[in-house]
PDB file of C-alpha atoms in Angstrom:
ATOM      1  CA  MET J 302       0.000   0.000   0.000  1.00  0.00           C
ATOM      2  CA  SER J 303       1.526   3.315  -1.044  1.00  0.00           C
ATOM      3  CA  GLU J 304       1.358   6.538   0.946  1.00  0.00           C
ATOM      4  CA  ASN J 305      -1.876   7.130  -0.961  1.00  0.00           C
ATOM      5  CA  PRO J 306      -3.365   3.664  -0.383  1.00  0.00           C
ATOM      6  CA  ALA J 307      -3.981   2.374  -3.900  1.00  0.00           C
ATOM      7  CA  LYS J 308      -2.862  -1.018  -5.155  1.00  0.00           C
ATOM      8  CA  PRO J 309      -0.720  -1.725  -8.210  1.00  0.00           C
ATOM      9  CA  ALA J 310      -2.782  -2.645 -11.270  1.00  0.00           C
ATOM     10  CA  LYS J 311      -2.369  -6.381 -10.746  1.00  0.00           C
ATOM     11  CA  GLN J 312      -3.880  -6.101  -7.250  1.00  0.00           C
ATOM     12  CA  GLN J 313      -6.954  -3.894  -7.341  1.00  0.00           C
ATOM     13  CA  LEU J 314      -8.410  -4.876  -3.968  1.00  0.00           C
ATOM     14  CA  TRP J 315      -7.246  -4.467  -0.388  1.00  0.00           C
ATOM     15  CA  THR J 316      -8.129  -6.991   2.293  1.00  0.00           C
ATOM     16  CA  VAL J 317      -8.279  -6.282   6.013  1.00  0.00           C
ATOM     17  CA  SER J 318      -5.116  -8.316   6.525  1.00  0.00           C
ATOM     18  CA  GLU J 319      -3.198  -6.309   3.926  1.00  0.00           C
ATOM     19  CA  LEU J 320      -4.391  -2.967   5.278  1.00  0.00           C
ATOM     20  CA  LEU J 321      -3.447  -3.961   8.794  1.00  0.00           C
ATOM     21  CA  GLN J 322       0.029  -5.123   7.783  1.00  0.00           C
ATOM     22  CA  TRP J 323       0.659  -1.953   5.740  1.00  0.00           C
ATOM     23  CA  THR J 324      -0.404   0.216   8.676  1.00  0.00           C
ATOM     24  CA  VAL J 325       1.812  -1.686  11.118  1.00  0.00           C
ATOM     25  CA  GLU J 326       4.818  -1.252   8.816  1.00  0.00           C
ATOM     26  CA  ARG J 327       4.093   2.460   8.379  1.00  0.00           C
ATOM     27  CA  PHE J 328       3.913   2.983  12.138  1.00  0.00           C
ATOM     28  CA  GLU J 329       7.071   0.944  12.706  1.00  0.00           C
ATOM     29  CA  ARG J 330       8.923   3.189  10.258  1.00  0.00           C
ATOM     30  CA  ALA J 331       7.630   6.179  12.216  1.00  0.00           C
ATOM     31  CA  GLY J 332       9.149   4.656  15.376  1.00  0.00           C
ATOM     32  CA  PHE J 333       5.935   4.071  17.309  1.00  0.00           C
ATOM     33  CA  PRO J 334       6.677   1.647  20.183  1.00  0.00           C
ATOM     34  CA  GLU J 335       3.199   0.057  19.992  1.00  0.00           C
ATOM     35  CA  ALA J 336       2.880   0.038  16.221  1.00  0.00           C
ATOM     36  CA  ARG J 337       0.793  -3.126  15.962  1.00  0.00           C
ATOM     37  CA  ALA J 338      -1.637  -2.180  18.728  1.00  0.00           C
ATOM     38  CA  ASP J 339      -2.042   1.310  17.251  1.00  0.00           C
ATOM     39  CA  ALA J 340      -2.693  -0.156  13.819  1.00  0.00           C
ATOM     40  CA  GLN J 341      -5.241  -2.614  15.164  1.00  0.00           C
ATOM     41  CA  HIS J 342      -7.116   0.149  16.960  1.00  0.00           C
ATOM     42  CA  LEU J 343      -7.300   2.384  13.905  1.00  0.00           C
ATOM     43  CA  VAL J 344      -8.151  -0.299  11.352  1.00  0.00           C
ATOM     44  CA  ALA J 345     -10.887  -1.561  13.667  1.00  0.00           C
ATOM     45  CA  GLN J 346     -12.194   1.977  14.074  1.00  0.00           C
ATOM     46  CA  ALA J 347     -12.298   2.530  10.322  1.00  0.00           C
ATOM     47  CA  LEU J 348     -14.180  -0.738   9.846  1.00  0.00           C
ATOM     48  CA  GLY J 349     -16.546  -0.151  12.768  1.00  0.00           C
ATOM     49  CA  CYS J 350     -15.595  -3.338  14.588  1.00  0.00           C
ATOM     50  CA  SER J 351     -13.576  -4.473  17.599  1.00  0.00           C
ATOM     51  CA  ARG J 352      -9.895  -5.431  17.494  1.00  0.00           C
ATOM     52  CA  MET J 353     -10.826  -9.067  18.070  1.00  0.00           C
ATOM     53  CA  GLN J 354     -13.234  -9.000  15.134  1.00  0.00           C
ATOM     54  CA  LEU J 355     -10.421  -7.994  12.791  1.00  0.00           C
ATOM     55  CA  TYR J 356      -9.116 -11.542  12.866  1.00  0.00           C
ATOM     56  CA  LEU J 357     -12.470 -12.867  11.670  1.00  0.00           C
ATOM     57  CA  ARG J 358     -12.376 -10.465   8.725  1.00  0.00           C
ATOM     58  CA  PHE J 359      -8.815 -10.913   7.473  1.00  0.00           C
ATOM     59  CA  ASP J 360      -9.901 -11.886   3.946  1.00  0.00           C
ATOM     60  CA  GLN J 361     -12.665  -9.293   3.697  1.00  0.00           C
ATOM     61  CA  VAL J 362     -12.193  -6.720   0.947  1.00  0.00           C
ATOM     62  CA  VAL J 363     -12.279  -3.123   2.170  1.00  0.00           C
ATOM     63  CA  ASP J 364     -14.069  -0.582   0.000  1.00  0.00           C
ATOM     64  CA  GLU J 365     -12.681   2.829  -0.915  1.00  0.00           C
ATOM     65  CA  ALA J 366     -14.875   4.706   1.565  1.00  0.00           C
ATOM     66  CA  ARG J 367     -13.483   2.729   4.484  1.00  0.00           C
ATOM     67  CA  ARG J 368      -9.936   3.071   3.160  1.00  0.00           C
ATOM     68  CA  GLY J 369     -10.468   6.821   3.016  1.00  0.00           C
ATOM     69  CA  GLU J 370     -11.522   6.831   6.664  1.00  0.00           C
ATOM     70  CA  LEU J 371      -8.447   4.816   7.559  1.00  0.00           C
ATOM     71  CA  ARG J 372      -6.160   7.204   5.653  1.00  0.00           C
ATOM     72  CA  GLU J 373      -7.460  10.099   7.775  1.00  0.00           C
ATOM     73  CA  LEU J 374      -6.949   8.151  11.010  1.00  0.00           C
ATOM     74  CA  ILE J 375      -3.410   7.241   9.961  1.00  0.00           C
ATOM     75  CA  ARG J 376      -2.692  10.874   9.095  1.00  0.00           C
ATOM     76  CA  ARG J 377      -3.768  11.954  12.576  1.00  0.00           C
ATOM     77  CA  ARG J 378      -1.652   9.278  14.263  1.00  0.00           C
ATOM     78  CA  LEU J 379       1.398  10.198  12.200  1.00  0.00           C
ATOM     79  CA  ALA J 380       0.892  13.762  13.453  1.00  0.00           C
ATOM     80  CA  ARG J 381       1.436  12.128  16.891  1.00  0.00           C
ATOM     81  CA  GLU J 382      -2.148  12.472  18.084  1.00  0.00           C
ATOM     82  CA  PRO J 383      -2.761   9.793  20.754  1.00  0.00           C
ATOM     83  CA  VAL J 384      -4.881   6.825  19.690  1.00  0.00           C
ATOM     84  CA  ALA J 385      -7.230   7.428  22.625  1.00  0.00           C
ATOM     85  CA  TYR J 386      -8.092  10.906  21.346  1.00  0.00           C
ATOM     86  CA  ILE J 387      -8.516   9.644  17.793  1.00  0.00           C
ATOM     87  CA  ALA J 388     -10.885   6.944  19.030  1.00  0.00           C
ATOM     88  CA  GLY J 389     -12.494   9.231  21.606  1.00  0.00           C
ATOM     89  CA  ARG J 390     -12.450   6.329  24.088  1.00  0.00           C
ATOM     90  CA  LYS J 391     -10.147   4.759  26.642  1.00  0.00           C
ATOM     91  CA  GLY J 392     -10.657   1.628  28.710  1.00  0.00           C
ATOM     92  CA  PHE J 393      -9.824   1.882  32.403  1.00  0.00           C
ATOM     93  CA  HIS J 394      -9.452  -0.645  35.204  1.00  0.00           C
ATOM     94  CA  ALA J 395     -10.092  -4.385  35.279  1.00  0.00           C
ATOM     95  CA  LEU J 396     -13.743  -3.533  35.881  1.00  0.00           C
ATOM     96  CA  GLY J 397     -13.893  -2.667  32.187  1.00  0.00           C
ATOM     97  CA  LEU J 398     -14.903   0.987  32.269  1.00  0.00           C
ATOM     98  CA  ASP J 399     -15.104   2.524  28.792  1.00  0.00           C
ATOM     99  CA  LEU J 400     -14.523   6.260  29.158  1.00  0.00           C
ATOM    100  CA  ALA J 401     -14.987   9.052  26.660  1.00  0.00           C
ATOM    101  CA  VAL J 402     -11.817  11.156  26.422  1.00  0.00           C
ATOM    102  CA  ASP J 403     -10.733  14.143  24.382  1.00  0.00           C
ATOM    103  CA  ARG J 404      -8.195  16.942  24.602  1.00  0.00           C
ATOM    104  CA  ARG J 405     -10.004  18.490  27.591  1.00  0.00           C
ATOM    105  CA  VAL J 406      -8.772  15.698  29.865  1.00  0.00           C
ATOM    106  CA  LEU J 407      -5.693  13.622  30.573  1.00  0.00           C
ATOM    107  CA  ILE J 408      -5.832  10.111  29.109  1.00  0.00           C
ATOM    108  CA  PRO J 409      -6.267   7.589  31.980  1.00  0.00           C
ATOM    109  CA  ARG J 410      -3.159   5.452  32.536  1.00  0.00           C
ATOM    110  CA  PRO J 411      -2.812   1.900  33.870  1.00  0.00           C
ATOM    111  CA  GLU J 412      -0.644   3.223  36.725  1.00  0.00           C
ATOM    112  CA  THR J 413      -3.696   4.949  38.215  1.00  0.00           C
ATOM    113  CA  GLU J 414      -5.426   1.579  38.527  1.00  0.00           C
ATOM    114  CA  HIS J 415      -2.987   0.747  41.360  1.00  0.00           C
ATOM    115  CA  LEU J 416      -4.351   3.706  43.315  1.00  0.00           C
ATOM    116  CA  VAL J 417      -7.948   2.565  42.753  1.00  0.00           C
ATOM    117  CA  ASP J 418      -7.189  -1.008  43.828  1.00  0.00           C
ATOM    118  CA  TRP J 419      -5.367   0.084  46.967  1.00  0.00           C
ATOM    119  CA  LEU J 420      -8.139   2.462  47.964  1.00  0.00           C
ATOM    120  CA  ILE J 421     -10.811  -0.209  47.553  1.00  0.00           C
ATOM    121  CA  GLU J 422      -8.724  -2.703  49.544  1.00  0.00           C
ATOM    122  CA  THR J 423      -8.628  -0.406  52.573  1.00  0.00           C
ATOM    123  CA  LEU J 424     -12.366   0.282  52.833  1.00  0.00           C
ATOM    124  CA  PRO J 425     -14.604  -1.645  55.241  1.00  0.00           C
ATOM    125  CA  PRO J 426     -16.385  -4.507  53.473  1.00  0.00           C
ATOM    126  CA  SER J 427     -19.619  -3.890  51.624  1.00  0.00           C
ATOM    127  CA  PRO J 428     -22.238  -3.127  52.662  1.00  0.00           C
ATOM    128  CA  SER J 429     -20.825  -0.763  55.250  1.00  0.00           C
ATOM    129  CA  PRO J 430     -22.886  -0.369  58.440  1.00  0.00           C
ATOM    130  CA  PHE J 431     -22.301   3.403  58.258  1.00  0.00           C
ATOM    131  CA  PRO J 432     -22.058   5.887  55.358  1.00  0.00           C
ATOM    132  CA  LEU J 433     -18.701   6.012  53.618  1.00  0.00           C
ATOM    133  CA  HIS J 434     -17.691   9.080  51.641  1.00  0.00           C
ATOM    134  CA  VAL J 435     -14.888   9.110  49.054  1.00  0.00           C
ATOM    135  CA  LEU J 436     -13.487  12.174  47.269  1.00  0.00           C
ATOM    136  CA  ASP J 437     -11.583  12.227  43.950  1.00  0.00           C
ATOM    137  CA  VAL J 438      -9.597  15.462  43.606  1.00  0.00           C
ATOM    138  CA  GLY J 439      -8.669  16.605  40.097  1.00  0.00           C
ATOM    139  CA  THR J 440     -10.969  14.019  38.566  1.00  0.00           C
ATOM    140  CA  GLY J 441     -10.299  14.748  34.872  1.00  0.00           C
ATOM    141  CA  SER J 442     -12.263  12.177  32.880  1.00  0.00           C
ATOM    142  CA  GLY J 443     -13.709  10.835  36.144  1.00  0.00           C
ATOM    143  CA  ALA J 444     -11.675   7.624  35.959  1.00  0.00           C
ATOM    144  CA  ILE J 445     -10.894   7.204  39.671  1.00  0.00           C
ATOM    145  CA  ALA J 446     -14.308   8.281  40.950  1.00  0.00           C
ATOM    146  CA  LEU J 447     -16.157   6.106  38.443  1.00  0.00           C
ATOM    147  CA  ALA J 448     -13.996   3.036  39.054  1.00  0.00           C
ATOM    148  CA  VAL J 449     -14.477   3.331  42.819  1.00  0.00           C
ATOM    149  CA  LYS J 450     -18.231   3.826  42.507  1.00  0.00           C
ATOM    150  CA  HIS J 451     -18.527   0.972  39.998  1.00  0.00           C
ATOM    151  CA  ALA J 452     -16.746  -1.355  42.447  1.00  0.00           C
ATOM    152  CA  ARG J 453     -18.637  -0.154  45.528  1.00  0.00           C
ATOM    153  CA  ARG J 454     -22.170   1.060  44.788  1.00  0.00           C
ATOM    154  CA  ASP J 455     -22.746   1.628  48.523  1.00  0.00           C
ATOM    155  CA  LEU J 456     -20.231   4.499  48.629  1.00  0.00           C
ATOM    156  CA  THR J 457     -21.066   8.180  48.355  1.00  0.00           C
ATOM    157  CA  VAL J 458     -18.525   9.488  45.843  1.00  0.00           C
ATOM    158  CA  THR J 459     -17.699  13.132  45.137  1.00  0.00           C
ATOM    159  CA  ALA J 460     -15.361  14.336  42.395  1.00  0.00           C
ATOM    160  CA  CYS J 461     -13.926  17.811  41.909  1.00  0.00           C
ATOM    161  CA  ASP J 462     -11.791  19.588  39.351  1.00  0.00           C
ATOM    162  CA  VAL J 463     -10.680  23.159  38.725  1.00  0.00           C
ATOM    163  CA  SER J 464     -11.401  22.722  34.992  1.00  0.00           C
ATOM    164  CA  ALA J 465     -15.014  23.175  33.884  1.00  0.00           C
ATOM    165  CA  ASP J 466     -14.145  21.369  30.644  1.00  0.00           C
ATOM    166  CA  ALA J 467     -12.867  18.337  32.535  1.00  0.00           C
ATOM    167  CA  LEU J 468     -15.979  18.241  34.708  1.00  0.00           C
ATOM    168  CA  ALA J 469     -18.147  18.251  31.585  1.00  0.00           C
ATOM    169  CA  VAL J 470     -16.330  15.146  30.308  1.00  0.00           C
ATOM    170  CA  ALA J 471     -16.545  13.435  33.708  1.00  0.00           C
ATOM    171  CA  ARG J 472     -20.272  14.157  34.043  1.00  0.00           C
ATOM    172  CA  ALA J 473     -20.939  12.718  30.595  1.00  0.00           C
ATOM    173  CA  ASN J 474     -19.010   9.569  31.507  1.00  0.00           C
ATOM    174  CA  ALA J 475     -20.979   9.186  34.737  1.00  0.00           C
ATOM    175  CA  GLU J 476     -24.268   9.542  32.857  1.00  0.00           C
ATOM    176  CA  ALA J 477     -23.188   7.030  30.206  1.00  0.00           C
ATOM    177  CA  LEU J 478     -22.243   4.508  32.904  1.00  0.00           C
ATOM    178  CA  ALA J 479     -25.316   5.260  35.039  1.00  0.00           C
ATOM    179  CA  LEU J 480     -23.129   5.928  38.080  1.00  0.00           C
ATOM    180  CA  GLU J 481     -24.156   8.556  40.621  1.00  0.00           C
ATOM    181  CA  ILE J 482     -21.299  10.936  41.395  1.00  0.00           C
ATOM    182  CA  ALA J 483     -21.499  14.429  42.902  1.00  0.00           C
ATOM    183  CA  PHE J 484     -19.344  16.781  40.805  1.00  0.00           C
ATOM    184  CA  VAL J 485     -17.984  20.005  42.293  1.00  0.00           C
ATOM    185  CA  PRO J 486     -16.013  22.758  40.532  1.00  0.00           C
ATOM    186  CA  SER J 487     -13.157  23.393  42.923  1.00  0.00           C
ATOM    187  CA  ASP J 488      -9.484  24.300  43.149  1.00  0.00           C
ATOM    188  CA  LEU J 489      -8.422  21.290  45.221  1.00  0.00           C
ATOM    189  CA  LEU J 490     -10.635  21.380  48.344  1.00  0.00           C
ATOM    190  CA  ALA J 491     -11.488  25.100  48.233  1.00  0.00           C
ATOM    191  CA  SER J 492     -15.163  24.568  47.330  1.00  0.00           C
ATOM    192  CA  VAL J 493     -15.617  21.047  48.698  1.00  0.00           C
ATOM    193  CA  THR J 494     -17.699  20.548  51.830  1.00  0.00           C
ATOM    194  CA  ALA J 495     -16.582  17.550  53.869  1.00  0.00           C
ATOM    195  CA  PRO J 496     -19.311  15.329  55.325  1.00  0.00           C
ATOM    196  CA  ALA J 497     -19.886  15.530  59.078  1.00  0.00           C
ATOM    197  CA  SER J 498     -18.030  12.255  59.559  1.00  0.00           C
ATOM    198  CA  GLY J 499     -15.157  13.257  57.271  1.00  0.00           C
ATOM    199  CA  PHE J 500     -14.082  11.478  54.106  1.00  0.00           C
ATOM    200  CA  ALA J 501     -13.145   7.824  54.502  1.00  0.00           C
ATOM    201  CA  ALA J 502     -10.730   8.247  51.583  1.00  0.00           C
ATOM    202  CA  ILE J 503      -9.445  11.015  49.357  1.00  0.00           C
ATOM    203  CA  ALA J 504      -7.774  10.103  46.059  1.00  0.00           C
ATOM    204  CA  ALA J 505      -5.832  12.311  43.684  1.00  0.00           C
ATOM    205  CA  ASN J 506      -3.862  11.951  40.492  1.00  0.00           C
ATOM    206  CA  LEU J 507      -2.666  15.544  40.388  1.00  0.00           C
ATOM    207  CA  PRO J 508      -0.124  17.039  37.961  1.00  0.00           C
ATOM    208  CA  TYR J 509       3.310  15.821  39.061  1.00  0.00           C
ATOM    209  CA  ILE J 510       5.618  16.556  36.115  1.00  0.00           C
ATOM    210  CA  THR J 511       8.080  19.365  36.721  1.00  0.00           C
ATOM    211  CA  THR J 512       7.557  22.550  34.722  1.00  0.00           C
ATOM    212  CA  ARG J 513      10.936  22.068  33.046  1.00  0.00           C
ATOM    213  CA  GLU J 514      10.126  18.508  31.980  1.00  0.00           C
ATOM    214  CA  VAL J 515       6.735  19.292  30.422  1.00  0.00           C
ATOM    215  CA  GLY J 516       8.417  20.661  27.299  1.00  0.00           C
ATOM    216  CA  LEU J 517      10.543  17.513  27.015  1.00  0.00           C
ATOM    217  CA  LEU J 518       7.645  15.048  26.985  1.00  0.00           C
ATOM    218  CA  GLN J 519       6.738  12.924  23.979  1.00  0.00           C
ATOM    219  CA  PRO J 520       4.713  14.870  21.383  1.00  0.00           C
ATOM    220  CA  GLU J 521       1.636  12.746  22.107  1.00  0.00           C
ATOM    221  CA  VAL J 522       1.605  14.176  25.635  1.00  0.00           C
ATOM    222  CA  ARG J 523       3.245  17.584  25.203  1.00  0.00           C
ATOM    223  CA  ASP J 524       1.222  18.687  22.171  1.00  0.00           C
ATOM    224  CA  TYR J 525      -2.166  17.128  22.899  1.00  0.00           C
ATOM    225  CA  GLU J 526      -2.861  16.559  26.586  1.00  0.00           C
ATOM    226  CA  PRO J 527      -3.886  19.560  28.741  1.00  0.00           C
ATOM    227  CA  HIS J 528      -0.887  21.190  30.425  1.00  0.00           C
ATOM    228  CA  LEU J 529      -3.118  22.052  33.374  1.00  0.00           C
ATOM    229  CA  ALA J 530      -3.199  18.311  34.108  1.00  0.00           C
ATOM    230  CA  LEU J 531       0.563  17.867  33.638  1.00  0.00           C
ATOM    231  CA  ASP J 532       2.508  20.767  35.177  1.00  0.00           C
ATOM    232  CA  GLY J 533       3.190  20.170  38.856  1.00  0.00           C
ATOM    233  CA  GLY J 534       5.462  23.178  39.391  1.00  0.00           C
ATOM    234  CA  PRO J 535       9.236  23.421  39.862  1.00  0.00           C
ATOM    235  CA  ASP J 536       9.643  20.022  41.565  1.00  0.00           C
ATOM    236  CA  GLY J 537       6.361  18.461  40.433  1.00  0.00           C
ATOM    237  CA  LEU J 538       4.874  18.382  43.934  1.00  0.00           C
ATOM    238  CA  ALA J 539       3.382  21.864  44.324  1.00  0.00           C
ATOM    239  CA  LEU J 540      -0.244  20.694  44.096  1.00  0.00           C
ATOM    240  CA  VAL J 541       0.448  17.470  45.997  1.00  0.00           C
ATOM    241  CA  ARG J 542       1.793  19.426  48.980  1.00  0.00           C
ATOM    242  CA  ARG J 543      -1.162  21.846  48.852  1.00  0.00           C
ATOM    243  CA  LEU J 544      -3.606  18.951  48.913  1.00  0.00           C
ATOM    244  CA  ILE J 545      -1.819  17.241  51.805  1.00  0.00           C
ATOM    245  CA  ASP J 546      -1.949  20.509  53.754  1.00  0.00           C
ATOM    246  CA  ALA J 547      -5.685  20.855  53.055  1.00  0.00           C
ATOM    247  CA  CYS J 548      -6.406  17.242  54.018  1.00  0.00           C
ATOM    248  CA  ALA J 549      -4.554  17.680  57.307  1.00  0.00           C
ATOM    249  CA  ALA J 550      -7.150  20.225  58.454  1.00  0.00           C
ATOM    250  CA  PRO J 551      -9.543  18.972  61.171  1.00  0.00           C
ATOM    251  CA  GLY J 552     -12.706  17.310  59.902  1.00  0.00           C
ATOM    252  CA  VAL J 553     -11.614  16.717  56.299  1.00  0.00           C
ATOM    253  CA  LEU J 554     -10.666  13.072  56.753  1.00  0.00           C
ATOM    254  CA  ALA J 555     -12.430  10.708  59.109  1.00  0.00           C
ATOM    255  CA  PRO J 556     -10.351   9.267  61.969  1.00  0.00           C
ATOM    256  CA  GLU J 557      -8.039   6.741  60.290  1.00  0.00           C
ATOM    257  CA  GLY J 558      -9.237   8.036  56.922  1.00  0.00           C
ATOM    258  CA  ARG J 559      -6.732   7.762  54.095  1.00  0.00           C
ATOM    259  CA  ILE J 560      -5.342   9.934  51.330  1.00  0.00           C
ATOM    260  CA  PHE J 561      -4.034   8.237  48.170  1.00  0.00           C
ATOM    261  CA  LEU J 562      -1.670  10.172  45.921  1.00  0.00           C
ATOM    262  CA  GLU J 563      -0.302   9.118  42.551  1.00  0.00           C
ATOM    263  CA  ILE J 564       3.136  10.633  42.053  1.00  0.00           C
ATOM    264  CA  GLY J 565       6.050  10.490  39.620  1.00  0.00           C
ATOM    265  CA  GLN J 566       9.315   8.612  39.719  1.00  0.00           C
ATOM    266  CA  GLY J 567      11.583   9.783  42.526  1.00  0.00           C
ATOM    267  CA  GLN J 568       8.850  11.707  44.393  1.00  0.00           C
ATOM    268  CA  ALA J 569       7.684   9.065  46.861  1.00  0.00           C
ATOM    269  CA  GLU J 570      10.040   9.853  49.737  1.00  0.00           C
ATOM    270  CA  ALA J 571       9.378  13.592  49.610  1.00  0.00           C
ATOM    271  CA  THR J 572       5.633  12.941  49.528  1.00  0.00           C
ATOM    272  CA  ARG J 573       5.794  10.558  52.476  1.00  0.00           C
ATOM    273  CA  ASP J 574       7.923  13.002  54.455  1.00  0.00           C
ATOM    274  CA  HIS J 575       5.398  15.791  53.878  1.00  0.00           C
ATOM    275  CA  LEU J 576       2.519  13.580  55.007  1.00  0.00           C
ATOM    276  CA  LEU J 577       4.310  12.735  58.248  1.00  0.00           C
ATOM    277  CA  ALA J 578       5.333  16.364  58.792  1.00  0.00           C
ATOM    278  CA  ARG J 579       1.668  17.401  58.476  1.00  0.00           C
ATOM    279  CA  GLY J 580       0.633  15.034  61.255  1.00  0.00           C
ATOM    280  CA  PHE J 581      -0.483  11.903  59.432  1.00  0.00           C
ATOM    281  CA  ALA J 582      -0.083   8.818  61.608  1.00  0.00           C
ATOM    282  CA  ALA J 583       1.538   6.705  58.907  1.00  0.00           C
ATOM    283  CA  ALA J 584       2.518   6.854  55.250  1.00  0.00           C
ATOM    284  CA  GLU J 585       3.101   3.911  52.928  1.00  0.00           C
ATOM    285  CA  ILE J 586       4.317   3.548  49.346  1.00  0.00           C
ATOM    286  CA  ARG J 587       3.211   1.116  46.657  1.00  0.00           C
ATOM    287  CA  LYS J 588       5.058   0.361  43.408  1.00  0.00           C
ATOM    288  CA  ASP J 589       3.538  -0.035  39.953  1.00  0.00           C
ATOM    289  CA  LEU J 590       4.211  -2.991  37.638  1.00  0.00           C
ATOM    290  CA  ALA J 591       7.383  -1.309  36.371  1.00  0.00           C
ATOM    291  CA  GLY J 592       8.773  -1.206  39.921  1.00  0.00           C
ATOM    292  CA  ILE J 593       8.350   2.578  40.212  1.00  0.00           C
ATOM    293  CA  GLU J 594       7.119   3.939  43.543  1.00  0.00           C
ATOM    294  CA  ARG J 595       3.834   5.253  42.182  1.00  0.00           C
ATOM    295  CA  VAL J 596       1.233   5.696  44.966  1.00  0.00           C
ATOM    296  CA  VAL J 597       1.683   7.099  48.454  1.00  0.00           C
ATOM    297  CA  MET J 598      -1.002   6.560  51.122  1.00  0.00           C
ATOM    298  CA  GLY J 599      -1.288   8.655  54.260  1.00  0.00           C
ATOM    299  CA  VAL J 600      -3.375   7.605  57.284  1.00  0.00           C
ATOM    300  CA  GLN J 601      -5.121  10.197  59.413  1.00  0.00           C
ATOM    301  CA  ARG J 602      -4.719   9.878  63.169  1.00  0.00           C
ATOM    302  CA  GLY J 603      -7.620   8.106  64.896  1.00  0.00           C
TER     303      GLY J 603
END
């Protein structure tokens, strides 16, 4: 398949298998680390089927209209637009949440699933004999709040974000999944009212990339994802420290309530130290699958 996908005269037709292989090779030449997965996603999108269904259609001939759609998708990917934004969807968590995403929100990452799992592990078993309130700060697409609520329907879940655009995406995802979440426009906890009993858990995947490093990120992140969700200040922990300080205030967390913070590589010790300095009874660190210290949990004094 040429740059303008048209076959030589002796081969007038393109099958799904041939289109997929051509796309993989094109992405490999462009240096994409997940060339085959990217190609599968885009070919499936152009054909209106799932990735698994591609393998049942390998010998199917693809008409010009569909090839034209695929050419446009390939063009966008070669411009380094993330596949999730091209598709407008991103799966999140083992619970199988399918979230709408666009350039108003950060694309949910697998690393954040560790935070969700750890949070759920620490909660009293369902159904709880007393109301349990969970807060997701800087919710973005709503991934954390929706995953927690999907796993534990008995929880009262609130999600906040400083970005009105992000909250619009999160609300739409909650409606699509039929999950009841209270959404609050707020700069961290500024406009959030804690329940009388305090929050049982507060979760946050705040910006943690240093200002200097934002400009050095891969084009897929630097040029497409919202910088508001990336830039964590000079050392990457400006918002993390502000949130810890706010959560340390009386009445925000329930006695023995927990705060869960996703952070970047090399930031775990500083985050733990700040939690302990602000009066938290304990602070623990959990690694992601790559062995990076990714989530820090602080425990409020009882």
